[in-house]
Coordinates of C-alpha atoms and ligand atoms in Angstrom, one line a residue:
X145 CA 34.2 -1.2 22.3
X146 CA 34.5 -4.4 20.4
X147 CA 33.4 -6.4 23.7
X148 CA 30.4 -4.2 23.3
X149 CA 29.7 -4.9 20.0
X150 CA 30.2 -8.8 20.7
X151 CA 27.8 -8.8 23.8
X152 CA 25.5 -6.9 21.6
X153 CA 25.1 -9.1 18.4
X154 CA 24.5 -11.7 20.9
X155 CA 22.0 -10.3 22.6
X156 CA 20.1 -9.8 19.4
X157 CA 20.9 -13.1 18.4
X158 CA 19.3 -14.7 21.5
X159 CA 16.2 -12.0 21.0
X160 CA 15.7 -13.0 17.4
X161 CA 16.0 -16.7 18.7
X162 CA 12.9 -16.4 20.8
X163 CA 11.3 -14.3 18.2
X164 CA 11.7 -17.1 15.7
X165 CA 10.2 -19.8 18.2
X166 CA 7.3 -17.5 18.4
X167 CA 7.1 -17.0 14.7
X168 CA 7.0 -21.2 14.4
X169 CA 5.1 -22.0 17.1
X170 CA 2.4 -19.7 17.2
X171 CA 2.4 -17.6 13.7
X172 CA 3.7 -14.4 15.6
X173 CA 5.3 -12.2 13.1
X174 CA 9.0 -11.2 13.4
X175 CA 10.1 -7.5 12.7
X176 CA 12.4 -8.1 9.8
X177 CA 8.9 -9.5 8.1
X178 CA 7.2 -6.8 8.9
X179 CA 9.4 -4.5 7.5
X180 CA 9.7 -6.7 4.6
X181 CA 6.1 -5.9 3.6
X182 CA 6.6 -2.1 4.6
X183 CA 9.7 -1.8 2.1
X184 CA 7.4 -4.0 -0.8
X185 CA 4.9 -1.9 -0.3
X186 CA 6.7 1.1 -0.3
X187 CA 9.2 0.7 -2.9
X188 CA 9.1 2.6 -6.6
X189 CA 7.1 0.0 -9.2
X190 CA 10.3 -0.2 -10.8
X191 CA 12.7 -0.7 -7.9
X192 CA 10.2 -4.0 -6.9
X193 CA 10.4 -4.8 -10.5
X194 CA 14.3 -5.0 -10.5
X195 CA 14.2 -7.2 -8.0
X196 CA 12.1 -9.6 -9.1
X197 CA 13.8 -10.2 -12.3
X198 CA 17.2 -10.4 -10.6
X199 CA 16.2 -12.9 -8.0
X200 CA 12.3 -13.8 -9.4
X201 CA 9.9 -15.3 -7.0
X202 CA 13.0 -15.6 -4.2
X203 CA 13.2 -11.6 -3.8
X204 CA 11.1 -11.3 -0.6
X205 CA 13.2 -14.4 0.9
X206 CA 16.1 -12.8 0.2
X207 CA 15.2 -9.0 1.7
X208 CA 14.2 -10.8 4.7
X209 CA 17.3 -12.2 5.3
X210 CA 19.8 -9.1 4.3
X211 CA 17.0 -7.4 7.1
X212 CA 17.5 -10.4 9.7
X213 CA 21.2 -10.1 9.6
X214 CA 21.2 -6.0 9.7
X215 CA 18.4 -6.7 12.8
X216 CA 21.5 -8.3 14.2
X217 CA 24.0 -6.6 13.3
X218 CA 22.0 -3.1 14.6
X219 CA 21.8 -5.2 18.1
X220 CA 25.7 -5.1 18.2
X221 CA 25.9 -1.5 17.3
X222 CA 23.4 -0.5 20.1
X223 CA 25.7 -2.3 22.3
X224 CA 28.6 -0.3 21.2
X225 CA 26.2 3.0 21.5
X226 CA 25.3 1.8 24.9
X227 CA 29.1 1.7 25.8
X228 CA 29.6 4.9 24.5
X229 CA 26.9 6.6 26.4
X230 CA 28.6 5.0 29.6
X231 CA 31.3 6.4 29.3
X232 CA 30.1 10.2 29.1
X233 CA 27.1 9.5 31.7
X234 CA 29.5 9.0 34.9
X235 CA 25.4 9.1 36.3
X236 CA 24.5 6.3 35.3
X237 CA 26.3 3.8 37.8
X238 CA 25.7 0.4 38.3
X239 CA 22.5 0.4 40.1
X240 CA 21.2 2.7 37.7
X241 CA 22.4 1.0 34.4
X242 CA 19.5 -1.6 35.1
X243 CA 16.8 1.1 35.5
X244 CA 17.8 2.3 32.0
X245 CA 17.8 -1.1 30.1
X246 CA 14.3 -1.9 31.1
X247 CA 13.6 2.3 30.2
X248 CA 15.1 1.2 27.1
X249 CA 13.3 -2.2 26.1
X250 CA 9.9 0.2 26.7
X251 CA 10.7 2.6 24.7
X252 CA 12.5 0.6 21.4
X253 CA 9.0 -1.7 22.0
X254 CA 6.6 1.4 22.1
X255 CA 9.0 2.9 18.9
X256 CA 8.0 -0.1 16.7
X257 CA 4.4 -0.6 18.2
X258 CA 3.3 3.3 16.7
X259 CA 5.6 2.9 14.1
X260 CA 6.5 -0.5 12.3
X261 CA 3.3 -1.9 13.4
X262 CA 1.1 0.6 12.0
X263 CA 3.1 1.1 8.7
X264 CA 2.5 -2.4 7.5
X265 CA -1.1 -2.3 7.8
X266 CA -1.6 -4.1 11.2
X267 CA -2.8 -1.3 13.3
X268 CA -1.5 0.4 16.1
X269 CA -0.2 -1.9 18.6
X270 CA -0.9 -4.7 16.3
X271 CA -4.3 -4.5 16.8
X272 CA -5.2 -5.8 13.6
X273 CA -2.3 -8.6 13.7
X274 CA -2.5 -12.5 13.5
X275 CA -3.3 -14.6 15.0
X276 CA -4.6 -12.4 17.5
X277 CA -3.8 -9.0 18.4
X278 CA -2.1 -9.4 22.3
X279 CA 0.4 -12.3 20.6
X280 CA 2.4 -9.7 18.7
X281 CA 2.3 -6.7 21.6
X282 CA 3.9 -9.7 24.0
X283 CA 6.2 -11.4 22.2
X284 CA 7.7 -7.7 20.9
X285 CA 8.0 -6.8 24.4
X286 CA 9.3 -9.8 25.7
X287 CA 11.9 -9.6 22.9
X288 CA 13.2 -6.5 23.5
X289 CA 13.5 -7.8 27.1
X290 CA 15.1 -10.5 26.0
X291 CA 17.7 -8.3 23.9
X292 CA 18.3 -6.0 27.0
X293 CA 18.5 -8.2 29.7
X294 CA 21.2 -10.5 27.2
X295 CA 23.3 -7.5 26.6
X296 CA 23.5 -6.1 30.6
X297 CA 24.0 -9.8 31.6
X298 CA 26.9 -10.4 29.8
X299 CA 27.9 -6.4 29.2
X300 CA 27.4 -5.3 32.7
X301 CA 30.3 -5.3 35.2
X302 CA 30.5 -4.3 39.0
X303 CA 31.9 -0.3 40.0
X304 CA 35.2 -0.1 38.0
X305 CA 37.5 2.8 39.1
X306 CA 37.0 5.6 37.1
X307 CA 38.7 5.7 34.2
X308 CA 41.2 8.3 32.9
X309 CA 40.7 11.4 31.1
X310 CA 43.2 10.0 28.1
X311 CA 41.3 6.8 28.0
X312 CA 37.7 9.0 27.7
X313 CA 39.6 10.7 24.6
X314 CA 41.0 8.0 23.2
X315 CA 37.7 6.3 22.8
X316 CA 36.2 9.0 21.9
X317 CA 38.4 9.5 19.3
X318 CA 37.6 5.5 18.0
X319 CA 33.9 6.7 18.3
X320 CA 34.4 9.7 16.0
X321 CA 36.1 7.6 13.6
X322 CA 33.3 4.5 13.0
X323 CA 31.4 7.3 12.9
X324 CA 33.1 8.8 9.7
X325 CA 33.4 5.1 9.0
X326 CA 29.3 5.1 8.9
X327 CA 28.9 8.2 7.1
X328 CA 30.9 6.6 4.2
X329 CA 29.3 3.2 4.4
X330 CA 25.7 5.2 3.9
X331 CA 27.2 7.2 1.4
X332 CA 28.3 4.4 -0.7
X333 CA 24.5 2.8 -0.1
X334 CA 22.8 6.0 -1.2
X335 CA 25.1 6.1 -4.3
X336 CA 24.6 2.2 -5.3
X337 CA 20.7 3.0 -4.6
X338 CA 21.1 5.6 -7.2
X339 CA 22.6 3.6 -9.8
X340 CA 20.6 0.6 -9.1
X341 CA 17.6 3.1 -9.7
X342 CA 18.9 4.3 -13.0
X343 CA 19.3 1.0 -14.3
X344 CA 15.1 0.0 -12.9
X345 CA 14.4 3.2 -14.7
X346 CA 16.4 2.1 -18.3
X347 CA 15.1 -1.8 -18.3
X348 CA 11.7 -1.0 -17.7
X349 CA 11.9 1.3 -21.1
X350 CA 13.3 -1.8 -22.7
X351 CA 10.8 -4.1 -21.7
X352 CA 8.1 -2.4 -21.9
X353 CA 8.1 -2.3 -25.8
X354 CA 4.7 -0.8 -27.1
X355 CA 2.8 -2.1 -24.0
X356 CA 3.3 0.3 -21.7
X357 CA 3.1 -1.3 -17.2
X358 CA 0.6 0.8 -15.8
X359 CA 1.8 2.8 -13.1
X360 CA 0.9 2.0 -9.3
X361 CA -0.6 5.3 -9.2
X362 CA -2.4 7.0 -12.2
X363 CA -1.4 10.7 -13.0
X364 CA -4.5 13.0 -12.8
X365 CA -3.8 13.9 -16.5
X366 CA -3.8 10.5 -17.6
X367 CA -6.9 9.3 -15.6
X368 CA -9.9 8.0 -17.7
X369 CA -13.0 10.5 -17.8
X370 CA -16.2 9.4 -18.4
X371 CA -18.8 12.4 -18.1
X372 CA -22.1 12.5 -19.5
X373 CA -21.3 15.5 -20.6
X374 CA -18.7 17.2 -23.3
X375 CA -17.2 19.5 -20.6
X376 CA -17.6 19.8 -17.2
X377 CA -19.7 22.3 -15.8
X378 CA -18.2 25.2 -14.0
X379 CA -18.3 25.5 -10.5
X380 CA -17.3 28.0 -8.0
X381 CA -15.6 26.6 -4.8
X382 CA -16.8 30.1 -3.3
X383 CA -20.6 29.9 -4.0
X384 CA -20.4 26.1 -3.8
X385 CA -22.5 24.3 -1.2
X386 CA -23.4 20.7 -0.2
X387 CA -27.2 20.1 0.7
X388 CA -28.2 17.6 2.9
X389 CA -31.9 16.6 2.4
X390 CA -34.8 15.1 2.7
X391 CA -35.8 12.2 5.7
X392 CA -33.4 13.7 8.2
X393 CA -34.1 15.5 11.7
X394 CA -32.2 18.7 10.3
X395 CA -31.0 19.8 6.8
X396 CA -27.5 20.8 6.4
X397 CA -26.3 22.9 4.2
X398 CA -22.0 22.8 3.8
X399 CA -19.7 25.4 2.2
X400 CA -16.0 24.5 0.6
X401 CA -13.8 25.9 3.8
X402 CA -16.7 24.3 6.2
X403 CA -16.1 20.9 4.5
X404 CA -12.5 21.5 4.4
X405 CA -12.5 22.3 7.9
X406 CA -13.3 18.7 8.9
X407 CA -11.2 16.3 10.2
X408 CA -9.5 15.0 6.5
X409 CA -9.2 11.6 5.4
X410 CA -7.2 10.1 2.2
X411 CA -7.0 7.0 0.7
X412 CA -5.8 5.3 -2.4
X413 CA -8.9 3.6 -4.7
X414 CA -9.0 2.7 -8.1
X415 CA -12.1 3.9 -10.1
X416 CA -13.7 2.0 -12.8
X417 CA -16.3 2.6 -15.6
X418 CA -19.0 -0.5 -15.5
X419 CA -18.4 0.0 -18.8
X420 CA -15.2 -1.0 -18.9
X421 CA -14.6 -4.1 -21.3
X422 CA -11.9 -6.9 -20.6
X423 CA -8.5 -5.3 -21.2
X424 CA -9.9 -1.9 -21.4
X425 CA -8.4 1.4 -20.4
X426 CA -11.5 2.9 -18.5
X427 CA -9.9 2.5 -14.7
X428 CA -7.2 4.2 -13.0
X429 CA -5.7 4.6 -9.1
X430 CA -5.2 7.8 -7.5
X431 CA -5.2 8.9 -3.6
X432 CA -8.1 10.9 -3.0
X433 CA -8.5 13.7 0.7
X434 CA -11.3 14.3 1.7
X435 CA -14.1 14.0 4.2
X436 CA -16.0 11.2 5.3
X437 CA -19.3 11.2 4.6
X438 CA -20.1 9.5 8.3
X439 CA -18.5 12.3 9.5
X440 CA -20.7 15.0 7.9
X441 CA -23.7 13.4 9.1
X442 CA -22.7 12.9 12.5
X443 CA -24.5 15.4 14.0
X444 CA -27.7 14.5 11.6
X445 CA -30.2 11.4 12.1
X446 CA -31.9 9.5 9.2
X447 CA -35.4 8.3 9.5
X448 CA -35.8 4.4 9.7
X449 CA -38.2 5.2 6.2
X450 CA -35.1 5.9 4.6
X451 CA -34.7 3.6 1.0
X452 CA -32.0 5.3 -1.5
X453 CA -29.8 7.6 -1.0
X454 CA -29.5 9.8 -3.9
X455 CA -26.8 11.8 -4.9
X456 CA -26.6 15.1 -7.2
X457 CA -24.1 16.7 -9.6
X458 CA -24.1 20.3 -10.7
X459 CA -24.1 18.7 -14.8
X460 CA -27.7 17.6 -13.9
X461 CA -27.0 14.1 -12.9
X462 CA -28.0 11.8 -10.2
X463 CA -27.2 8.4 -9.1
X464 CA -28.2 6.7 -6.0
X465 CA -26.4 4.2 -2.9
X466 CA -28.3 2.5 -0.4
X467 CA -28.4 4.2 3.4
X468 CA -26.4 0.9 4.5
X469 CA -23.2 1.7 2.1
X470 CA -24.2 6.0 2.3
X471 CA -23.3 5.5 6.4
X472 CA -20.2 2.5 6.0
X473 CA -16.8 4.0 7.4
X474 CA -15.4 4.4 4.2
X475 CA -17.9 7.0 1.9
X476 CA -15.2 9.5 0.8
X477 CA -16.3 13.8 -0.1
X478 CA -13.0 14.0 -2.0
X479 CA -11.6 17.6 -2.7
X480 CA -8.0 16.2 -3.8
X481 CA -6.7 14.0 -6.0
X482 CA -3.3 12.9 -6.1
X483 CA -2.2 15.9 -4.0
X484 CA -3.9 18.7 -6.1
X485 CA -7.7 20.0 -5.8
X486 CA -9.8 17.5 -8.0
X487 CA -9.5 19.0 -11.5
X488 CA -12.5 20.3 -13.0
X489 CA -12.9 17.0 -15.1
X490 CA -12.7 14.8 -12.4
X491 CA -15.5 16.7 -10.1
X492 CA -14.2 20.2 -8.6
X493 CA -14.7 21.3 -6.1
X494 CA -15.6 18.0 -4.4
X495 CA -16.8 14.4 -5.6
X496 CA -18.1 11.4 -4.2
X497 CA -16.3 8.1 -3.5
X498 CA -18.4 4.8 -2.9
X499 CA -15.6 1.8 -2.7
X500 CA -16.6 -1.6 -3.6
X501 CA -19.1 0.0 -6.3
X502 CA -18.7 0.7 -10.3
X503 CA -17.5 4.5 -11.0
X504 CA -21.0 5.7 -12.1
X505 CA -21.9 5.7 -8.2
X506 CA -18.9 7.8 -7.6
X507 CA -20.9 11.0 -8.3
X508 CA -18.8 14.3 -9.5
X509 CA -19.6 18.3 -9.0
X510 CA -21.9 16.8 -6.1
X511 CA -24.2 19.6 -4.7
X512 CA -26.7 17.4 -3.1
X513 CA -27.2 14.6 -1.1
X514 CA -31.0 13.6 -0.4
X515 CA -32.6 10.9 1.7
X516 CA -35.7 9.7 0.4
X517 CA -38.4 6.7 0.9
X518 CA -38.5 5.1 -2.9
X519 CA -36.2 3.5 -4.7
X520 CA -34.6 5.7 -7.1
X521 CA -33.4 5.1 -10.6
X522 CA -30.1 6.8 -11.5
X523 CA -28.7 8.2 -15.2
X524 CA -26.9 5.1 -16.2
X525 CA -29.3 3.3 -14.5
X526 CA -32.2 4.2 -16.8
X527 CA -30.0 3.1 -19.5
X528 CA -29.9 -0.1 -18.4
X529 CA -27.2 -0.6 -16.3
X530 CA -27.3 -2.5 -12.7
X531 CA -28.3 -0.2 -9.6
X532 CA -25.7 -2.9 -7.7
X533 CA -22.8 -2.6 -9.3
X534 CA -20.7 -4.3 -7.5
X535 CA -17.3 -4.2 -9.0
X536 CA -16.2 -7.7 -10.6
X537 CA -12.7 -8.8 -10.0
X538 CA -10.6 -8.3 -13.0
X539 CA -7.0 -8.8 -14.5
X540 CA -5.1 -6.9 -17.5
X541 CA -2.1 -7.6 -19.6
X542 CA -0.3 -4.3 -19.6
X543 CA 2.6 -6.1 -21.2
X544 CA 4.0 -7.2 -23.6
X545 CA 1.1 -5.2 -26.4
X546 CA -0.6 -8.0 -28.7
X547 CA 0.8 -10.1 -31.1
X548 CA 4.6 -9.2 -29.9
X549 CA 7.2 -11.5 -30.9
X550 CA 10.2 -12.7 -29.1
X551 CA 13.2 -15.1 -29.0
X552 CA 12.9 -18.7 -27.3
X553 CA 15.0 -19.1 -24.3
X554 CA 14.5 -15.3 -23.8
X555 CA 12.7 -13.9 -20.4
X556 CA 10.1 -12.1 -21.9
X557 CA 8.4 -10.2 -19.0
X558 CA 4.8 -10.1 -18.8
X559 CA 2.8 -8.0 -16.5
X560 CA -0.5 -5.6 -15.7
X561 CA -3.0 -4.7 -13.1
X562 CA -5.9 -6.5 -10.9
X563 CA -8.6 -5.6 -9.2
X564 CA -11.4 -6.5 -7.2
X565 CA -12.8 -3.6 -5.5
X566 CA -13.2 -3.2 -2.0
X567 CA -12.3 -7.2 -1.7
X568 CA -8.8 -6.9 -2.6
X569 CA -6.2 -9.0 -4.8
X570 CA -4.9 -12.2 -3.1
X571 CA -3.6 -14.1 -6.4
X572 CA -3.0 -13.1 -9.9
X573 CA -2.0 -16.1 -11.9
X574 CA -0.9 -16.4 -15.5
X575 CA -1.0 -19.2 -18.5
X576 CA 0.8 -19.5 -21.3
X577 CA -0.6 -22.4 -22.5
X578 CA -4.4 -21.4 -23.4
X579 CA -5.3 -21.8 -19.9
X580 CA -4.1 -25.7 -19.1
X581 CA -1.8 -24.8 -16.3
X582 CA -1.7 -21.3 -14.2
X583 CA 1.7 -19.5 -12.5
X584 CA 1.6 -17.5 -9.9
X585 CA 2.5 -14.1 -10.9
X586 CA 4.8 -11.7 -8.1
X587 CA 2.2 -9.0 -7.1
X588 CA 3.0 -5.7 -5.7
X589 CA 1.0 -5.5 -2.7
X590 CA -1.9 -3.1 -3.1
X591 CA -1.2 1.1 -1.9
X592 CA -5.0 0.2 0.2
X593 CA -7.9 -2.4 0.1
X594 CA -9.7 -0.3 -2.7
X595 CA -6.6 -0.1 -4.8
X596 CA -5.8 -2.5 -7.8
X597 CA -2.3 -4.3 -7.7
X598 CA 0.2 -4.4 -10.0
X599 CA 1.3 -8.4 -11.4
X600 CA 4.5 -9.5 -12.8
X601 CA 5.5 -12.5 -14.4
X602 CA 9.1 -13.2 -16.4
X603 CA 8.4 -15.9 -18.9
X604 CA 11.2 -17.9 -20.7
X605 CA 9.4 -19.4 -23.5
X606 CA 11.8 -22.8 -25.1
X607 CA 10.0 -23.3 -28.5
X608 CA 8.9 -21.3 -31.2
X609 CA 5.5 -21.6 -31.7
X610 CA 2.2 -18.7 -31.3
X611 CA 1.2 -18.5 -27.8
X612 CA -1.3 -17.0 -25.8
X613 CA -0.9 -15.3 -23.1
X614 CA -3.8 -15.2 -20.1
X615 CA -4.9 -13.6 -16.8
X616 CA -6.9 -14.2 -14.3
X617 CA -6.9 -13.4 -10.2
X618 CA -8.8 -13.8 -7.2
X619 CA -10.2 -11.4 -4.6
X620 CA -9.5 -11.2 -0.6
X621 CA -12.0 -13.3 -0.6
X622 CA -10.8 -16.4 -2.0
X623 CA -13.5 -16.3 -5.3
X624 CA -11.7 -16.9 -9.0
X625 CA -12.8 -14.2 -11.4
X626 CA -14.9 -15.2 -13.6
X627 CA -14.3 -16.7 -17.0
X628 CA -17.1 -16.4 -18.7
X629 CA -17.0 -13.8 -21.7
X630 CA -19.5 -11.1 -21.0
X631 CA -20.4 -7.6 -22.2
X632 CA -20.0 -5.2 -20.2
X633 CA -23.7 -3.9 -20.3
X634 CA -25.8 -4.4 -18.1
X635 CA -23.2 -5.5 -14.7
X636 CA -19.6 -5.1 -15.8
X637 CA -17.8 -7.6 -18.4
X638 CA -16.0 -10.5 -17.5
X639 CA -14.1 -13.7 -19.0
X640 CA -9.6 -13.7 -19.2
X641 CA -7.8 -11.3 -20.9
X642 CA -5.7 -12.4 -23.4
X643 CA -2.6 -11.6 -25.8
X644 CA -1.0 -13.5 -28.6
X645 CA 2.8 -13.8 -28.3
X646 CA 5.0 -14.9 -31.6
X647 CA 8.0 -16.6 -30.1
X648 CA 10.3 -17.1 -33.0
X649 CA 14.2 -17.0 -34.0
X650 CA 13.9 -13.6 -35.6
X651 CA 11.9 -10.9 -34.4
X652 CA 10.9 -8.4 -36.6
X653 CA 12.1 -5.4 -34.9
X654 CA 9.2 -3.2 -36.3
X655 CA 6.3 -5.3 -34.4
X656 CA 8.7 -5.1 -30.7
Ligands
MTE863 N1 -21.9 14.3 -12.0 C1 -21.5 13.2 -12.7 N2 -20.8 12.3 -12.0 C2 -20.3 11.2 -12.6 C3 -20.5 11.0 -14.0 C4 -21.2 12.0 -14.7 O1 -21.4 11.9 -15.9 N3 -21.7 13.1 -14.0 N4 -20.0 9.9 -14.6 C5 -19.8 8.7 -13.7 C6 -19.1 7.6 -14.4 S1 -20.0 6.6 -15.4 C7 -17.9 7.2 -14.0 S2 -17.1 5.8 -14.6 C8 -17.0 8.1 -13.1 C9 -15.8 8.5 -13.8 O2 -15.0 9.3 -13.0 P1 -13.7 10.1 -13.7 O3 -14.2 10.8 -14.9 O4 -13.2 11.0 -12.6 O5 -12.8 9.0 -14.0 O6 -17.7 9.2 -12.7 C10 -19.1 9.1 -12.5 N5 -19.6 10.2 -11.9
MO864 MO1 -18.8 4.7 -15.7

C-alpha cells in the first residue's frame, strides 16, 4: 500500500513537472490554475473576502499552491486506489494492467476536458484557451500520460503468485480503515469550512459600517426599477403573445409555453439606468433564462431594407436596437430572473435583454418586435437621451459610506462594484491620495462578460489627516474610464467616484 502511494506521488510529481515546463515555456495553463479561477469565481463574496484580508494580494498564490500539493498528493492516493483495485480484479493481469492505464489517462483527460475546462470559462476542450486552443488539449493529455506511464513503470511488477485469502483481508481491512481515516479528515474540513464561514459572515457586518458591499448578485426585491410608469401594467402570461413584424418573409406570432418551449439560455448581466449618476444606486446584477432572440428568428428572414429594430411594451413604450445588435448571439427574451418568473415590476411575463447597451434598450412587458426601414426614435430618446447608449465603464465605493472616520495604523477596508458592459472589468484601481498614485484593488472575477465585478482594497492609513478616497477601472479592453465629470443626460455620466475618509485617534462611534 504505502509503495503504492510512493510510486504514485511520484508519478504526479514527474506529470506536474512536465506540466510546469509547459506552463513556462509556452503559457500552457496547469490544472491547479485552472481550478484556481473556478474556486475564485465560485466562492461566496464573503468567503473570497476572508481570504484576501488574511493573506491580501498573496491569496490566489497561496490557493494555488495548497491545490498543487493536493494535485500531488491525489496522484499518490490514485496509486493506492489503483493497488487496491488489483487486488480484487484477479482479471486484470499483467498484460492487461497496461491496456487499463492508457484506458485510464483517456478518461481522467476527457473528465477535465468537459469538466475543468469548461467551468473556468475556456470552453470545451479548451477551445477558447491560450495561447491557442490544441496547446492545452496536448499537453493535458500528454500529462496524464506522463502520470500513468510513471506510476505502472515503477508500480508494475511481472505475474506474482497469487496471493492468499488472509493477505486479501488483511488489506482490505487497511483499506476500510484510511477510508474511515478519510471520512474524518472531510468531516473535520466541512466543519472548519463552517466556522471559517461564520466568521466571513460576522466581519463583513463589522466592516461594512453604514456602507453596505453590494452583493455579487442583486436580490430581485432589491433591484433598481425605473418604469415610466407608476405601476406596471398587468399582463396575462395566458393571453400574452410576442409579434414579430414588419420587413420580414413571415410574421410570427409566439405564445408563453411556445417561447418557453425553446431551447433556454441564462446568463448573469448587470442592468443600468443611463441615468445613473457617479456613485448612484440605479444598477444591479441578476441571472436572467430565457430565449435567444436569434433563435426565435431562426426560421424568419429580414429584408436587407431593414434600419431599426423597434421594440414594444404592453405600458405603451418603445425603444429601438439596430438589426446588427437585434441578430448578435447574445439578445436575451428573459422569463426569469434570479430563478423566479420576472416579477411584474421587472417585465412579466418576458423582457428584453440588449448587453453592452444602457437599461432603457432593455425593453419590459415586450409584446412586439417590428422591423422597419426608418430610423426610429425611442421614449427616452425623444427626451434627449442617446439612441447609442453604449454603457461607459464605471467604478463605485460601496464602502466605507462618506465621511467615515477611522484609526491610523488600522486596515480600513474599502471596496464596491465595476462595470463596463459587454467589455468587461480587467483593473479596478484605487487612490487615496486625490488621485497621485493608484493601487490595484483584488477583484472578484466577474459571474459572466456582462456582469459587473466586485473590488476590494484593505487600506492602512499611518497619519491622521482627511483623505479622499477614489475609483476608477478599465474595461476588457484595455481603455481607462473616463475622468471627466459629466451628467448623466444625454450618454451616461462619468468622472471618479469619490469618498471622504477622517483618519483620526478617536472615532466618533456615532459617524462609524
Ligand atoms: N416597457 C418598458 N420597458 C422599460 C422601461 C419602461 O419604462 N417601460 N424603462 C427602461 C429603463 S429606462 C430601464 S433603466 C430599465 C430598468 O429595468 P428594471 O426596472 O427591471 O431595473 O428598463 C427599461 N425598460
Ligand atoms: Mo433607464
Amino acid at each position: 500500500m504505502k509503495r503504492a502511494f510512493y510510486c504514485g506521488l511520484i508519478a504526479s510529481i514527474t506529470s506536474g513537472i512536465f506540466l510546469v515546463i509547459f506552463r513556462l515555456a509556452a503559457g500552457v495553463l496547469t490544472p491547479p490554475e485552472v481550478l484556481v479561477d473556478i474556486i475564485v469565481r465560485l466562492i461566496p463574496l464573503n468567503l473570497f473576502l476572508l481570504g484576501v484580508s488574511t493573506f491580501g494580494s498573496s491569496a490566489k498564490i497561496i490557493l494555488l499552491i495548497v491545490l498543487a500539493v493536493l494535485f500531488i498528493i491525489a496522484g499518490g492516493l490514485v496509486g493506492m486506489l489503483w493497488h487496491w483495485l488489483k487486488r480484487r480484479w484477479s482479471w486484470l493481469d499483467h498484460r492487461r494492467e497496461w491496456v487499463v492505464v492508457v484506458a485510464v489517462s483517456f478518461i481522467l483527460w476527457v473528465l477535465a476536458m468537459v469538466s475543468l475546462v469548461p467551468a473556468s470559462g475556456k470552453g470545451f476542450f479548451g477551445i477558447q484557451s491560450q495561447p491557442w486552443p490544441a496547446a492545452m488539449v496536448l499537453v493535458w493529455l500528454l500529462a496524464s500520460f506522463a502520470y500513468t506511464f510513471t506510476f505502472a513503470g515503477l508500480f508494475f511488477r511481472p505475474p506474482v503468485p497469487q496471493p492468499t485469502v488472509s493477505e486479501i483481508d488483511s488489506s482490505r481491512r487497511t483499506f476500510l480503515k484510511r477510508l474511515a481515516y478519510a471520512g474524518v479528515g472531510l468531516i473535520l474540513v466541512g466543519g472548519v469550512g463552517a466556522i471559517l464561514w461564520k466568521i466571513a459572515n460576522s466581519t463583513m457586518q463589522m466592516m461594512s459600517g453604514t456602507g453596505q458591499l453590494s452583493p455579487e448578485i442583486t436580490p430581485n426585491a432589491d433591484f433598481y426599477v425605473v418604469s415610466k410608469d407608476f405601476s406596471p401594467p398587468q399582463v396575462d402570461s395566458a393571453s400574452w403573445k410576442l409579434q414579430v413584424t414588419g420587413l420580414v418573409d413571415h410574421e410570427l406570432s409566439l405564445s408563453y409555453e411556445q417561447l418557453k418551449a425553446l431551447p433556454p439560455t441564462s446568463f448573469y448581466l448587470t442592468l443600468e439606468c443611463i441615468s445613473n449618476e457617479v456613485g448612484g444606486t440605479q444598477i444591479g446584477n441578476a441571472q436572467w433564462k430565457g430565449v435567444l432572440l436569434r433563435d426565435v428568428m431562426s426560421s424568419i428572414t429580414v429584408k436587407d431594407s431593414v434600419r431599426k429594430v423597434v421594440l414594444y411594451g404592453a405600458d405603451d413604450y418603445a425603444d429601438s436596437i439596430t438589426p446588427q445588435k437585434a441578430m448578435a448571439d447574445d439578445v436575451l427574451l428573459a422569463y426569469e430572473m434570479n430563478g423566479v418568473p420576472v416579477p411584474p415590476e421587472h417585465g412579466y411575463p418576458v423582457r428584453l435583454l440588449v448587453p453592452g447597451i444602457y437599461g432603457m434598450k432593455n425593453v419590459k412587458w415586450l409584446n412586439r418586435i417590428d422591423f422597419v426601414d426608418q430610423d426610429f426614435i425611442g421614449f427616452w430618446e425623444q427626451a434627449g437621451w442617446s439612441d447609442q447608449a453604449v454603457i461607459k465603464t464605471m467604478s463605485r465605493i460601496d464602502v466605507p459610506a462618506s465621511a467615515s472616520q477611522s484609526k491610523p495604523h488600522e486596515v480600513l477596508m474599502l471596496g464596491g462594484v465595476a462595470f463596463a458592459g459587454d467589455r468587461g472589468v480587467s483593473l479596478v484601481e484605487v487612490s487615496t491620495d486625490g488621485g497621485k498614485t493608484w493601487n490595484t484593488a483584488a477583484m472578484k472575477p466577474a459571474l459572466s462578460p456582462f456582469s459587473w465585478v466586485i473590488w476590494v482594497y484593505n487600506w492602512t492609513p499611518v497619519q491622521n489627516d482627511n483623505y479622499i478616497i477614489q475609483v476608477r477601472a478599465t474595461d476588457g479592453q484595455g481603455n481607462l474610464q473616463s475622468d471627466i465629470p459629466t451628467p448623466a443626460l444625454p450618454d451616461g455620466a462619468s468622472g471618479y467616484d469619490s469618498r471622504l475618509v477622517v483618519i483620526t485617534p478617536n472615532p466618533s462611534p456615532t459617524q462609524q
